[in-house]
PDB file of C-alpha atoms in Angstrom:
ATOM      1  CA  MET A   1      21.094  16.654  -4.589  1.00 63.00           C
ATOM      2  CA  GLY A   2      20.067  16.483  -8.532  1.00 74.00           C
ATOM      3  CA  PRO A   3      16.684  15.988 -10.294  1.00 80.00           C
ATOM      4  CA  MET A   4      14.212  13.918  -8.081  1.00 96.00           C
ATOM      5  CA  LEU A   5      11.007  11.695  -8.928  1.00 97.00           C
ATOM      6  CA  ARG A   6       7.942  10.577  -7.072  1.00 97.00           C
ATOM      7  CA  ILE A   7       6.187   7.382  -8.633  1.00 97.00           C
ATOM      8  CA  CYS A   8       2.942   6.330  -7.006  1.00 97.00           C
ATOM      9  CA  TYR A   9       1.341   2.721  -8.178  1.00 96.00           C
ATOM     10  CA  THR A  10      -1.261   0.613  -7.196  1.00 94.00           C
ATOM     11  CA  SER A  11      -1.165  -3.145  -7.742  1.00 93.00           C
ATOM     12  CA  GLU A  12      -2.988  -6.315  -7.028  1.00 91.00           C
ATOM     13  CA  ALA A  13      -1.308  -9.440  -5.286  1.00 86.00           C
ATOM     14  CA  ARG A  14      -1.065 -12.308  -7.057  1.00 82.00           C
ATOM     15  CA  SER A  15      -1.471 -14.340  -3.930  1.00 79.00           C
ATOM     16  CA  PRO A  16      -3.679 -12.690  -1.700  1.00 73.00           C
ATOM     17  CA  ASP A  17      -3.500 -12.185   2.144  1.00 71.00           C
ATOM     18  CA  ASP A  18       0.461 -14.047   1.884  1.00 76.00           C
ATOM     19  CA  GLN A  19       1.689 -12.602   5.420  1.00 79.00           C
ATOM     20  CA  HIS A  20       4.689 -14.095   4.354  1.00 83.00           C
ATOM     21  CA  GLN A  21       5.159 -13.166   0.130  1.00 80.00           C
ATOM     22  CA  PHE A  22       4.366  -9.539   1.563  1.00 80.00           C
ATOM     23  CA  ALA A  23       6.962  -9.632   4.955  1.00 84.00           C
ATOM     24  CA  GLU A  24       9.441 -10.749   1.852  1.00 85.00           C
ATOM     25  CA  ILE A  25       8.528  -7.854  -0.225  1.00 83.00           C
ATOM     26  CA  VAL A  26       9.063  -5.471   2.177  1.00 84.00           C
ATOM     27  CA  GLY A  27      12.737  -6.742   3.400  1.00 87.00           C
ATOM     28  CA  VAL A  28      14.223  -6.777   0.212  1.00 87.00           C
ATOM     29  CA  ALA A  29      12.871  -3.503  -1.123  1.00 87.00           C
ATOM     30  CA  ALA A  30      13.455  -1.767   2.606  1.00 88.00           C
ATOM     31  CA  VAL A  31      16.996  -3.049   1.572  1.00 91.00           C
ATOM     32  CA  LEU A  32      16.919  -1.938  -1.733  1.00 92.00           C
ATOM     33  CA  ASN A  33      15.379   1.452  -1.343  1.00 91.00           C
ATOM     34  CA  LYS A  34      17.688   2.823   1.779  1.00 92.00           C
ATOM     35  CA  ARG A  35      21.294   1.712  -0.543  1.00 94.00           C
ATOM     36  CA  ASP A  36      19.242   3.079  -3.379  1.00 94.00           C
ATOM     37  CA  ASP A  37      18.039   6.113  -1.356  1.00 94.00           C
ATOM     38  CA  VAL A  38      14.402   6.116  -2.539  1.00 95.00           C
ATOM     39  CA  THR A  39      12.059   6.936   0.545  1.00 93.00           C
ATOM     40  CA  GLY A  40       8.250   5.888   0.521  1.00 92.00           C
ATOM     41  CA  LEU A  41       5.407   4.274   2.019  1.00 92.00           C
ATOM     42  CA  LEU A  42       3.720   1.701   0.898  1.00 91.00           C
ATOM     43  CA  LEU A  43       0.003   0.202   1.857  1.00 90.00           C
ATOM     44  CA  TRP A  44      -1.518  -3.024   1.993  1.00 88.00           C
ATOM     45  CA  ASP A  45      -5.274  -4.031   2.129  1.00 87.00           C
ATOM     46  CA  GLY A  46      -4.500  -8.164   1.513  1.00 85.00           C
ATOM     47  CA  LEU A  47      -4.640  -7.495  -1.956  1.00 87.00           C
ATOM     48  CA  HIS A  48      -4.212  -4.390  -3.355  1.00 89.00           C
ATOM     49  CA  PHE A  49      -0.688  -2.250  -2.952  1.00 91.00           C
ATOM     50  CA  LEU A  50      -0.625   1.401  -3.148  1.00 93.00           C
ATOM     51  CA  GLN A  51       2.845   2.463  -2.611  1.00 94.00           C
ATOM     52  CA  ALA A  52       5.060   5.927  -2.962  1.00 95.00           C
ATOM     53  CA  LEU A  53       8.120   6.187  -3.931  1.00 96.00           C
ATOM     54  CA  GLU A  54      10.730   9.065  -3.691  1.00 95.00           C
ATOM     55  CA  GLY A  55      14.113   9.634  -4.767  1.00 96.00           C
ATOM     56  CA  PRO A  56      16.831  10.255  -7.449  1.00 96.00           C
ATOM     57  CA  ASP A  57      15.214  10.191 -10.964  1.00 96.00           C
ATOM     58  CA  ASP A  58      17.032   6.628 -11.994  1.00 96.00           C
ATOM     59  CA  ALA A  59      16.665   5.049  -9.287  1.00 96.00           C
ATOM     60  CA  VAL A  60      13.022   5.403  -8.584  1.00 97.00           C
ATOM     61  CA  MET A  61      12.695   4.427 -12.228  1.00 97.00           C
ATOM     62  CA  GLU A  62      14.309   1.125 -11.481  1.00 96.00           C
ATOM     63  CA  CYS A  63      12.884   0.006  -8.515  1.00 95.00           C
ATOM     64  CA  TYR A  64       9.342   1.015  -9.993  1.00 96.00           C
ATOM     65  CA  ALA A  65      10.571  -1.200 -13.288  1.00 96.00           C
ATOM     66  CA  ARG A  66      12.014  -4.059 -10.701  1.00 93.00           C
ATOM     67  CA  ILE A  67       8.029  -4.008  -9.356  1.00 93.00           C
ATOM     68  CA  THR A  68       6.798  -4.134 -12.708  1.00 94.00           C
ATOM     69  CA  ARG A  69       8.722  -7.383 -13.353  1.00 93.00           C
ATOM     70  CA  ASP A  70       7.656  -9.015 -10.263  1.00 90.00           C
ATOM     71  CA  PRO A  71       5.643 -11.968 -11.158  1.00 89.00           C
ATOM     72  CA  ARG A  72       3.970 -10.912  -7.310  1.00 85.00           C
ATOM     73  CA  HIS A  73       2.173  -8.367  -8.964  1.00 87.00           C
ATOM     74  CA  PHE A  74      -0.072  -7.645 -11.608  1.00 88.00           C
ATOM     75  CA  GLN A  75      -2.918  -4.918 -12.721  1.00 92.00           C
ATOM     76  CA  ILE A  76       0.013  -2.093 -11.950  1.00 95.00           C
ATOM     77  CA  ARG A  77      -1.440   1.538 -12.470  1.00 95.00           C
ATOM     78  CA  ALA A  78       1.052   4.142 -12.709  1.00 95.00           C
ATOM     79  CA  ILE A  79      -1.371   7.175 -10.828  1.00 94.00           C
ATOM     80  CA  PHE A  80       1.572   9.725 -10.318  1.00 92.00           C
ATOM     81  CA  ASN A  81       4.723   9.923 -12.162  1.00 96.00           C
ATOM     82  CA  THR A  82       6.013  13.669 -11.348  1.00 95.00           C
ATOM     83  CA  GLN A  83       9.345  15.613 -11.106  1.00 97.00           C
ATOM     84  CA  ILE A  84       9.529  16.877  -7.043  1.00 95.00           C
ATOM     85  CA  ASP A  85      11.790  19.585  -5.696  1.00 92.00           C
ATOM     86  CA  HIS A  86      10.939  17.845  -1.622  1.00 92.00           C
ATOM     87  CA  ARG A  87      10.513  14.720  -0.908  1.00 93.00           C
ATOM     88  CA  GLU A  88       7.249  13.691   1.474  1.00 92.00           C
ATOM     89  CA  PHE A  89       8.397  10.247   3.278  1.00 88.00           C
ATOM     90  CA  GLY A  90      11.851  11.774   3.628  1.00 80.00           C
ATOM     91  CA  GLU A  91      12.868   9.219   6.497  1.00 75.00           C
ATOM     92  CA  TRP A  92      11.158   6.440   5.245  1.00 71.00           C
ATOM     93  CA  SER A  93      13.408   3.920   3.258  1.00 66.00           C
ATOM     94  CA  MET A  94      10.239   1.573   3.641  1.00 64.00           C
ATOM     95  CA  THR A  95       7.478   2.495   5.555  1.00 71.00           C
ATOM     96  CA  GLN A  96       4.762   0.431   5.763  1.00 74.00           C
ATOM     97  CA  ARG A  97       1.315  -0.768   6.917  1.00 75.00           C
ATOM     98  CA  THR A  98      -0.995  -3.954   6.713  1.00 75.00           C
ATOM     99  CA  LEU A  99      -4.771  -3.625   6.591  1.00 72.00           C
ATOM    100  CA  ARG A 100      -5.389  -6.657   9.125  1.00 69.00           C
ATOM    101  CA  PRO A 101      -8.804  -7.930  11.132  1.00 65.00           C
ATOM    102  CA  GLU A 102      -7.732  -6.774  13.944  1.00 65.00           C
ATOM    103  CA  ASN A 103      -7.099  -3.340  13.156  1.00 64.00           C
ATOM    104  CA  THR A 104      -9.753  -2.813  10.801  1.00 67.00           C
ATOM    105  CA  GLY A 105     -11.899   0.260  11.966  1.00 71.00           C
ATOM    106  CA  GLU A 106      -8.766   2.053  12.893  1.00 81.00           C
ATOM    107  CA  PHE A 107      -6.130   1.087   9.190  1.00 80.00           C
ATOM    108  CA  GLU A 108      -8.027   4.562   8.313  1.00 85.00           C
ATOM    109  CA  GLU A 109      -6.923   6.707  11.270  1.00 87.00           C
ATOM    110  CA  GLU A 110      -3.560   4.869  11.264  1.00 88.00           C
ATOM    111  CA  VAL A 111      -3.257   6.341   7.539  1.00 89.00           C
ATOM    112  CA  GLN A 112      -4.581  10.030   8.302  1.00 91.00           C
ATOM    113  CA  SER A 113      -1.864   9.988  10.705  1.00 90.00           C
ATOM    114  CA  LEU A 114       1.060   8.951   8.524  1.00 89.00           C
ATOM    115  CA  VAL A 115       0.130  10.984   5.891  1.00 92.00           C
ATOM    116  CA  SER A 116      -0.855  14.782   8.222  1.00 92.00           C
ATOM    117  CA  GLU A 117       2.311  16.532   7.143  1.00 92.00           C
ATOM    118  CA  VAL A 118       2.302  15.121   3.658  1.00 93.00           C
ATOM    119  CA  SER A 119       2.305  18.655   1.519  1.00 94.00           C
ATOM    120  CA  ASP A 120       0.574  17.282  -1.209  1.00 93.00           C
ATOM    121  CA  LEU A 121      -2.692  17.038  -0.644  1.00 94.00           C
ATOM    122  CA  ASP A 122      -3.302  15.291  -4.091  1.00 93.00           C
ATOM    123  CA  LEU A 123      -1.051  12.598  -2.766  1.00 93.00           C
ATOM    124  CA  ARG A 124      -2.240  12.597   0.769  1.00 94.00           C
ATOM    125  CA  ALA A 125      -5.915  12.533  -0.362  1.00 94.00           C
ATOM    126  CA  PHE A 126      -5.078   9.350  -2.245  1.00 92.00           C
ATOM    127  CA  PHE A 127      -3.750   7.606   0.598  1.00 92.00           C
ATOM    128  CA  VAL A 128      -6.609   8.537   2.790  1.00 92.00           C
ATOM    129  CA  GLY A 129      -8.648   7.317   0.420  1.00 92.00           C
ATOM    130  CA  PHE A 130      -7.440   4.094   0.061  1.00 90.00           C
ATOM    131  CA  ALA A 131      -7.174   2.986   3.745  1.00 89.00           C
ATOM    132  CA  ALA A 132     -10.933   4.068   3.645  1.00 87.00           C
ATOM    133  CA  LEU A 133     -12.258   1.978   0.669  1.00 86.00           C
ATOM    134  CA  SER A 134     -10.202  -1.276   1.877  1.00 82.00           C
ATOM    135  CA  ASP A 135     -10.890  -0.916   5.317  1.00 71.00           C
ATOM    136  CA  GLY A 136     -14.475  -0.089   4.617  1.00 63.00           C
ATOM    137  CA  ARG A 137     -14.659  -3.279   2.253  1.00 63.00           C
ATOM    138  CA  CYS A 138     -12.577  -5.473   5.325  1.00 59.00           C
ATOM    139  CA  ARG A 139     -15.861  -4.169   7.701  1.00 53.00           C
ATOM    140  CA  GLN A 140     -18.463  -5.104   4.883  1.00 52.00           C
ATOM    141  CA  ALA A 141     -16.261  -8.409   4.292  1.00 50.00           C
ATOM    142  CA  ASP A 142     -17.181  -9.181   8.194  1.00 51.00           C
ATOM    143  CA  ASN A 143     -20.613  -8.346   8.218  1.00 51.00           C
ATOM    144  CA  ARG A 144     -21.431 -10.566   5.402  1.00 49.00           C
ATOM    145  CA  LYS A 145     -19.667 -13.313   7.374  1.00 50.00           C
ATOM    146  CA  ASN A 146     -21.519 -12.953  10.068  1.00 49.00           C
ATOM    147  CA  GLU A 147     -24.451 -12.466   8.166  1.00 52.00           C
ATOM    148  CA  LEU A 148     -23.905 -15.957   6.342  1.00 47.00           C
ATOM    149  CA  LEU A 149     -24.093 -17.739   9.523  1.00 48.00           C
ATOM    150  CA  PRO A 150     -26.355 -20.982   9.235  1.00 52.00           C
ATOM    151  CA  VAL A 151     -29.292 -20.308  11.146  1.00 50.00           C
ATOM    152  CA  ARG A 152     -30.548 -23.087  13.616  1.00 53.00           C
ATOM    153  CA  ARG A 153     -34.570 -24.059  13.029  1.00 52.00           C
ATOM    154  CA  THR A 154     -36.001 -25.804  15.928  1.00 53.00           C
ATOM    155  CA  ARG A 155     -39.165 -27.470  15.507  1.00 57.00           C
ATOM    156  CA  GLY A 156     -41.960 -26.399  17.660  1.00 51.00           C
TER     157      GLY A 156
END
């Protein structure tokens, strides 16, 4: 196999919490990634994406270019753009995890498990950190909702 590239980026969703749109993104990406021999991992917390793409240089660059042109993403920031000699996500044409209210508190643990075999410690730390921050933000939002419930006052 020729040279390989890994690009890892973050972006924001133009339509936060749109599960249908996210499913559409994942479905199309899985087909194209399999066709182009691109592997990786995608996390979504309802607003932010974190994705690692790896594979043949040209295929990864074209995949990343498609993402940067996709109007569903904005605030796209490349974190890693590195030549690699082996894949960290070699068997995953599109593995993804989504933070939802029902998995708050477990999202970080699930991501830690997914990346436990990743040998690039910076890459692993970035995914675990993203999951921890996202999980914490979701729990904070839930706590604020509970605190903001109207208080019934009774007259005595």
